[in-house]
Short mmCIF file of C-alpha atoms and ligand atoms in Angstrom, two decimals:
data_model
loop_
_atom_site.label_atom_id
_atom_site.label_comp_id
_atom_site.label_asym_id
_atom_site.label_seq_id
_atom_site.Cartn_x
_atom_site.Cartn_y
_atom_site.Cartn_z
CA UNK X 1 18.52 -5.00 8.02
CA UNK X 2 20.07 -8.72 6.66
CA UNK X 3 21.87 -7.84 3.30
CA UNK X 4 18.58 -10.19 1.82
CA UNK X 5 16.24 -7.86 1.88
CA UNK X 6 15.01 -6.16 -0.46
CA UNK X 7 12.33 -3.91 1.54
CA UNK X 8 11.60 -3.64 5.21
CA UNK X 9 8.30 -2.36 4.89
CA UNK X 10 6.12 -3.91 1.69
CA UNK X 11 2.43 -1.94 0.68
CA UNK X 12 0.29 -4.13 -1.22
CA UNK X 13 -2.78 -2.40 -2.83
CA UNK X 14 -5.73 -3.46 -5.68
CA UNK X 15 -5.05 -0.56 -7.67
CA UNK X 16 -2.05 2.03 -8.52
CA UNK X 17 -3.06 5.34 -6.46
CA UNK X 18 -4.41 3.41 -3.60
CA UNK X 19 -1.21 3.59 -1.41
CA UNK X 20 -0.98 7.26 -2.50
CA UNK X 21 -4.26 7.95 -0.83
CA UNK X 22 -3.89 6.24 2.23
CA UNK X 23 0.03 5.19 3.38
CA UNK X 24 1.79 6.71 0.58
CA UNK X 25 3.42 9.80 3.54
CA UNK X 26 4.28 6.41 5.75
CA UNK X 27 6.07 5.27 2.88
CA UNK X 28 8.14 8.51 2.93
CA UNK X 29 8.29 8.74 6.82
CA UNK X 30 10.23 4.97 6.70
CA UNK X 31 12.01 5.94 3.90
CA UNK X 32 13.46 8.92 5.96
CA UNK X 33 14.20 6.83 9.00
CA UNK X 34 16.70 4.59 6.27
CA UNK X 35 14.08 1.56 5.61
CA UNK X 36 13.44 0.28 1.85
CA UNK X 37 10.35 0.31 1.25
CA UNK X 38 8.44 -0.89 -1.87
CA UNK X 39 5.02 -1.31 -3.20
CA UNK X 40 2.88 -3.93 -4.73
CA UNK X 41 0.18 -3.42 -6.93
CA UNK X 42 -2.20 -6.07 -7.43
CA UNK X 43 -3.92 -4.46 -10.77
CA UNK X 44 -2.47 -2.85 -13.99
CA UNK X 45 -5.82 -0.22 -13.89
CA UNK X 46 -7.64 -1.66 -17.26
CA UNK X 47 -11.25 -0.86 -16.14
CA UNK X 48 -10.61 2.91 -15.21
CA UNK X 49 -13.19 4.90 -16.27
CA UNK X 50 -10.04 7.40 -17.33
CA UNK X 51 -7.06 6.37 -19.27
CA UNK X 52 -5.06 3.30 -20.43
CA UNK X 53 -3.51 0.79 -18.41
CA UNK X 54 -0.39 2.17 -20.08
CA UNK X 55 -1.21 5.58 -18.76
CA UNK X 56 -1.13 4.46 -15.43
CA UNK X 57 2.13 2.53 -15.58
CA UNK X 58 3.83 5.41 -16.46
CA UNK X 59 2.40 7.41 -13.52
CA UNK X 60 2.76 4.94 -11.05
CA UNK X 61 6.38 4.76 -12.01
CA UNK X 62 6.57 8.50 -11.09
CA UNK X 63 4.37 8.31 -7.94
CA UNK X 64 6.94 5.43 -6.65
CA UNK X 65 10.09 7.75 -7.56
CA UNK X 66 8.37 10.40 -6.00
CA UNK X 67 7.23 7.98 -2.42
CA UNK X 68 11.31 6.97 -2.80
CA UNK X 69 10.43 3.44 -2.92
CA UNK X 70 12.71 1.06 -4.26
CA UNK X 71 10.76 -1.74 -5.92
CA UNK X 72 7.02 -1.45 -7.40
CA UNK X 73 5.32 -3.87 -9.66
CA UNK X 74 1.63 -4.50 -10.95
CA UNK X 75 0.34 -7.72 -10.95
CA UNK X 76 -1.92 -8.62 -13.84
CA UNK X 77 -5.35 -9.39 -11.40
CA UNK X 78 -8.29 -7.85 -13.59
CA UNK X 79 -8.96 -4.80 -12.36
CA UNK X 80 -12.97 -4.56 -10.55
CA UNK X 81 -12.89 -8.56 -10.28
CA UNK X 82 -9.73 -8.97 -7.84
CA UNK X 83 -10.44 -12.48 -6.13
CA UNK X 84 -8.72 -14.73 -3.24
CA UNK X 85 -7.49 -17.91 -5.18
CA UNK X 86 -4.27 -19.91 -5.08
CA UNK X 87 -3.18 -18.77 -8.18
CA UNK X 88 -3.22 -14.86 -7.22
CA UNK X 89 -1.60 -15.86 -3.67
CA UNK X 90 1.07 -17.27 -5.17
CA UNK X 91 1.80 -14.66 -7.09
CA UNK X 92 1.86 -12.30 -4.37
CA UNK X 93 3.97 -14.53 -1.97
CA UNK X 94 6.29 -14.82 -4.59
CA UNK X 95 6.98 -11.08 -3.99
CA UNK X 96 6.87 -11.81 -0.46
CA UNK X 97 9.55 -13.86 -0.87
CA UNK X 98 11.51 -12.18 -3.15
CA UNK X 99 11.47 -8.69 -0.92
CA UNK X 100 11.26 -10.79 1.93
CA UNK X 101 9.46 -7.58 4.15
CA UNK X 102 9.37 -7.17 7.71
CA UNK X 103 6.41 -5.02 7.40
CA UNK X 104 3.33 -5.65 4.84
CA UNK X 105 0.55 -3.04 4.58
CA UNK X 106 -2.52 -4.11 3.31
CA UNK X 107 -6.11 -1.93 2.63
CA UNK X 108 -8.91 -2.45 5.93
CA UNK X 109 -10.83 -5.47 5.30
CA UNK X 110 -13.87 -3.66 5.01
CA UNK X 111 -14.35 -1.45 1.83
CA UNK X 112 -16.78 -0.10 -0.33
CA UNK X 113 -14.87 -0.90 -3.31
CA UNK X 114 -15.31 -5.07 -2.90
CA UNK X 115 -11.20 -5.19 -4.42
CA UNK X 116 -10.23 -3.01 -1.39
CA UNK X 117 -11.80 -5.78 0.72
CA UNK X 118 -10.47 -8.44 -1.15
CA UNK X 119 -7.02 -7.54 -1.02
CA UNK X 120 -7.56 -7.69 2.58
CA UNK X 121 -7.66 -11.54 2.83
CA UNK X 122 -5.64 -12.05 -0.47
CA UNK X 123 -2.84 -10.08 1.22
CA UNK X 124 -3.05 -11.98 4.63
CA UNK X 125 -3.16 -15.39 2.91
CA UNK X 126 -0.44 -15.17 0.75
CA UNK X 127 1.58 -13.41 3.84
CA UNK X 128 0.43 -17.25 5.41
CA UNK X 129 1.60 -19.09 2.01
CA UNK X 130 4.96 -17.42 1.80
CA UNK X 131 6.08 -18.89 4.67
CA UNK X 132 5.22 -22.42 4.29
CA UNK X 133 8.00 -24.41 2.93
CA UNK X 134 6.28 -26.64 1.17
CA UNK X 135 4.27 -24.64 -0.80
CA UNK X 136 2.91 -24.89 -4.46
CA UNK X 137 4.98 -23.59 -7.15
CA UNK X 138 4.68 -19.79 -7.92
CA UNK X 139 2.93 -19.34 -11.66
CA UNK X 140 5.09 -17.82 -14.30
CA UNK X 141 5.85 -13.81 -14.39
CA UNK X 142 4.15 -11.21 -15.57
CA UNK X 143 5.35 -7.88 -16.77
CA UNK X 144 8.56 -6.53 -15.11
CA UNK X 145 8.55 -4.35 -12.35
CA UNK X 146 8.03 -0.36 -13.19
CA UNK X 147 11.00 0.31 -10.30
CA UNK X 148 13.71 -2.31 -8.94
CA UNK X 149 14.77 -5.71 -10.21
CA UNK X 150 12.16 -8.33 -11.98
CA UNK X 151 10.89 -10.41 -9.70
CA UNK X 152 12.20 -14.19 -10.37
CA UNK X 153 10.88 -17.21 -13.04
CA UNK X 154 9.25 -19.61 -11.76
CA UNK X 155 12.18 -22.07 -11.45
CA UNK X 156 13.66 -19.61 -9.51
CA UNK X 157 10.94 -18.55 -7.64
CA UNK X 158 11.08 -22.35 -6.40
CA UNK X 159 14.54 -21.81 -5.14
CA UNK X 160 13.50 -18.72 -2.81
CA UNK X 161 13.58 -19.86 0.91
CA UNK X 162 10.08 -19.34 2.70
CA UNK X 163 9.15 -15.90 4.38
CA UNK X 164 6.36 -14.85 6.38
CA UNK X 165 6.24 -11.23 7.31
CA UNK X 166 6.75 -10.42 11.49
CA UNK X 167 4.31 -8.00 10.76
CA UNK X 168 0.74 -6.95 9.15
CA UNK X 169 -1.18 -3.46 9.59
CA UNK X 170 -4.14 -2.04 7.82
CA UNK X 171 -4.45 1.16 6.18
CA UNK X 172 -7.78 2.47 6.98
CA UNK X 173 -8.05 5.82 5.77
CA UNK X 174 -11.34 4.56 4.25
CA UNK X 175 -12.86 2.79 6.64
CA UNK X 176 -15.42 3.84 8.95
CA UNK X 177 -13.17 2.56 11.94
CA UNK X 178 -11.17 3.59 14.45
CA UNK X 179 -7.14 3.39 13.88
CA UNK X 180 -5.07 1.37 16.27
CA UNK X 181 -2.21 3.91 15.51
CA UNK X 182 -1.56 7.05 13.93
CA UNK X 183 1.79 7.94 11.39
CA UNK X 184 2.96 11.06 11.85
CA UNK X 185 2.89 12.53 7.91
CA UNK X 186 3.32 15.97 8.43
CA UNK X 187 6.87 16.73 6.85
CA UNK X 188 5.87 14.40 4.35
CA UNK X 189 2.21 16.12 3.15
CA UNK X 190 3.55 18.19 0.46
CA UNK X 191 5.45 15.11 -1.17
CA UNK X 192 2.33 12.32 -0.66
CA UNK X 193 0.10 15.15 -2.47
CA UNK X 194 2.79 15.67 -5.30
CA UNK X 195 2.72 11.53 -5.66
CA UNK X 196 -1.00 10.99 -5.97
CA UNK X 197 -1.32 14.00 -8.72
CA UNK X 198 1.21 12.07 -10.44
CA UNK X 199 -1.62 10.09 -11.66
CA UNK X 200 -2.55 12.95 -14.22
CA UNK X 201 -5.18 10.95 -16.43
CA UNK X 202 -7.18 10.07 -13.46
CA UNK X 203 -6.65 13.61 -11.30
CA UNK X 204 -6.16 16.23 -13.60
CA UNK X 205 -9.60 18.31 -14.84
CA UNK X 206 -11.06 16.69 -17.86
CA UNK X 207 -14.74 16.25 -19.65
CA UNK X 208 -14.16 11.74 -19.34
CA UNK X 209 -15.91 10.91 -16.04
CA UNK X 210 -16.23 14.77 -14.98
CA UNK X 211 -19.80 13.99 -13.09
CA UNK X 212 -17.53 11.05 -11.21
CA UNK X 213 -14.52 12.84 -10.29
CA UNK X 214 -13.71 15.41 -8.15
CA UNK X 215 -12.37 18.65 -9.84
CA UNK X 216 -8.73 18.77 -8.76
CA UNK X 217 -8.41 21.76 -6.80
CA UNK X 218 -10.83 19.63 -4.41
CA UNK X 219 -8.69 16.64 -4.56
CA UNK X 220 -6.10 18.60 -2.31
CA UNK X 221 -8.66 20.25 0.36
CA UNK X 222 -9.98 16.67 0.84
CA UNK X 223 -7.07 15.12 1.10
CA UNK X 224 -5.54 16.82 3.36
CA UNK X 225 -8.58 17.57 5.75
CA UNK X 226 -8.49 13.60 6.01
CA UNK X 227 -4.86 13.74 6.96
CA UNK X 228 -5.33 16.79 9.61
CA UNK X 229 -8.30 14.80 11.08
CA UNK X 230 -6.17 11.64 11.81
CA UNK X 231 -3.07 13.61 12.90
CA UNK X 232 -5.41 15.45 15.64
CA UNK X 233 -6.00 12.52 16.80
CA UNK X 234 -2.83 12.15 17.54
CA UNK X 235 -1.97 15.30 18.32
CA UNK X 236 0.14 16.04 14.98
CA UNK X 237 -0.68 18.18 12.25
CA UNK X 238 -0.90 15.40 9.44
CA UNK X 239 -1.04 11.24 10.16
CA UNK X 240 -2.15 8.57 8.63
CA UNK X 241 -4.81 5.74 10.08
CA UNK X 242 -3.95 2.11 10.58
CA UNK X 243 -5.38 -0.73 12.29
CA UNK X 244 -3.52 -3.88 13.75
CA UNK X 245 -5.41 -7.23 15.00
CA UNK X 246 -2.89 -7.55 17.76
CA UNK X 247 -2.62 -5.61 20.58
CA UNK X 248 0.28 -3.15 21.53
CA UNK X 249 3.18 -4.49 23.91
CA UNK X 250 4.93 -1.52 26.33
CA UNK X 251 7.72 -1.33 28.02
CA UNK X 252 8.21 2.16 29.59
CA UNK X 253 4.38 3.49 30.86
CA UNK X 254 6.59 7.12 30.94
CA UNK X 255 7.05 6.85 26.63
CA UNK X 256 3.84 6.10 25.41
CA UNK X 257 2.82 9.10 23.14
CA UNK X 258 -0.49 10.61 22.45
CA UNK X 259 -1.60 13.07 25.48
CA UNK X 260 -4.63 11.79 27.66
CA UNK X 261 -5.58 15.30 29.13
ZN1 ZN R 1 -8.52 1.42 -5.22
#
């Protein structure tokens, strides 16, 4: 890893608790192979039918000590309304530049929740942006980051070099699709489980939003039935789903995992 950067594998995501539910044990499974890893999230959580933006801060800084990531911010994009415009892909590939990520997760392209979808393109675009060296100047920062250093001023923003991510894959958990790969999760389930109840005022059992929730002791049957479903396809216990535009590149016929037959 060059000494200049700051993650190797970056998950951007509309809302805190979205890279919980569907890369949060990849997270962990890099982190145990030695990569930083580090998560952005584009939302603060405002419109939540259950608690305060505040609220979530505070959990999402425990869900990211808990995933062992190094560096996690919120953006300020209003939560429900996250939209693809220069301003909010500038923000973003300042990040990009300042972790400077090999690897950049973003949610499937196709969502029920139109911010899910969103983040899609915004992601990929300002993955596009961050490389170009001659482009617009970053807007000014918003609130520092709950883990890790603050992410630079503008002025200094400017004086980042360009970087483009080698890399993008989708988590699709969500999406009715099928994954180009599969994460192996499964020494990981018990911690990715422990990192999404972090998020008490949206998980724990209480009468706000009880008809829309899911009681808790559900949360962890459905969870991990979604996580032994993609690991069988696999042939693991646990994975989680991913998709990747390009295709896969082999060298040794004799290594390629997954039994046929
Ligand atoms: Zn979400």
């Amino acid at each position: 890893m060059p000494p200049d950067h700051l993650a190797d594998v970056l998950a951007i995501a509309a809302h805190r608790d979205d890279v919980e539910q569907t890369c949060g044990g990849t997270l962990l499974r890099m982190g145990a192979r030695g990569l930083r890893t580090a998560i952005l999230d584009l939302t603060q959580g405002e419109a939540g039918t259950r608690g305060s933006a505040d609220d979530r801060a505070s959990e999402a800084a425990e869900a990211a000590r808990l995933l062992g990531v190094s560096w996690r911010q919120a953006l300020d994009l209003p939560d429900g309304a996250v939209a693809n415009t220069l301003e909010n892909r500038l923000k973003i590939a300042r990040v990009l530049r300042l972790l400077r990520p090999r690897v950049v997760i973003l949610p499937y392209w196709q969502a029920r929740h139109p911010d899910h979808a969103i983040t899609a393109t915004l992601g990929y675009e300002a993955c596009f942006l961050a490389g170009l060296s001659k482009a617009p100047a970053p807007p000014p920062a918003v609130r520092p980051p709950a883990v890790g250093p603050t992410a630079p001023s503008a002025q200094e923003a400017e004086g980042l070099s360009p970087h483009r991510p080698f890399k993008i894959v989708y988590a699709s958990l969500y999406a009715d699709v099928r994954p180009s790969f599969i994460v192996d999760i499964t020494p990981f389930i018990e911690q990715r489980h422990a990192a999404l109840m972090a998020y008490r005022s949206q998980y724990a059992n209480q009468p706000t939003g009880s008809a829309l929730f899911v009681p808790e002791e559900e949360i962890r049957e459905r969870t991990f039935a979604e996580a032994r479903h993609y690991g069988l396809l696999a042939g693991v216990k646990y994975g989680e789903p991913f998709v990747q535009k390009e295709v896969g590149l082999v060298d040794d016929l004799t290594l390629i995992p997954v039994q046929s037959i």
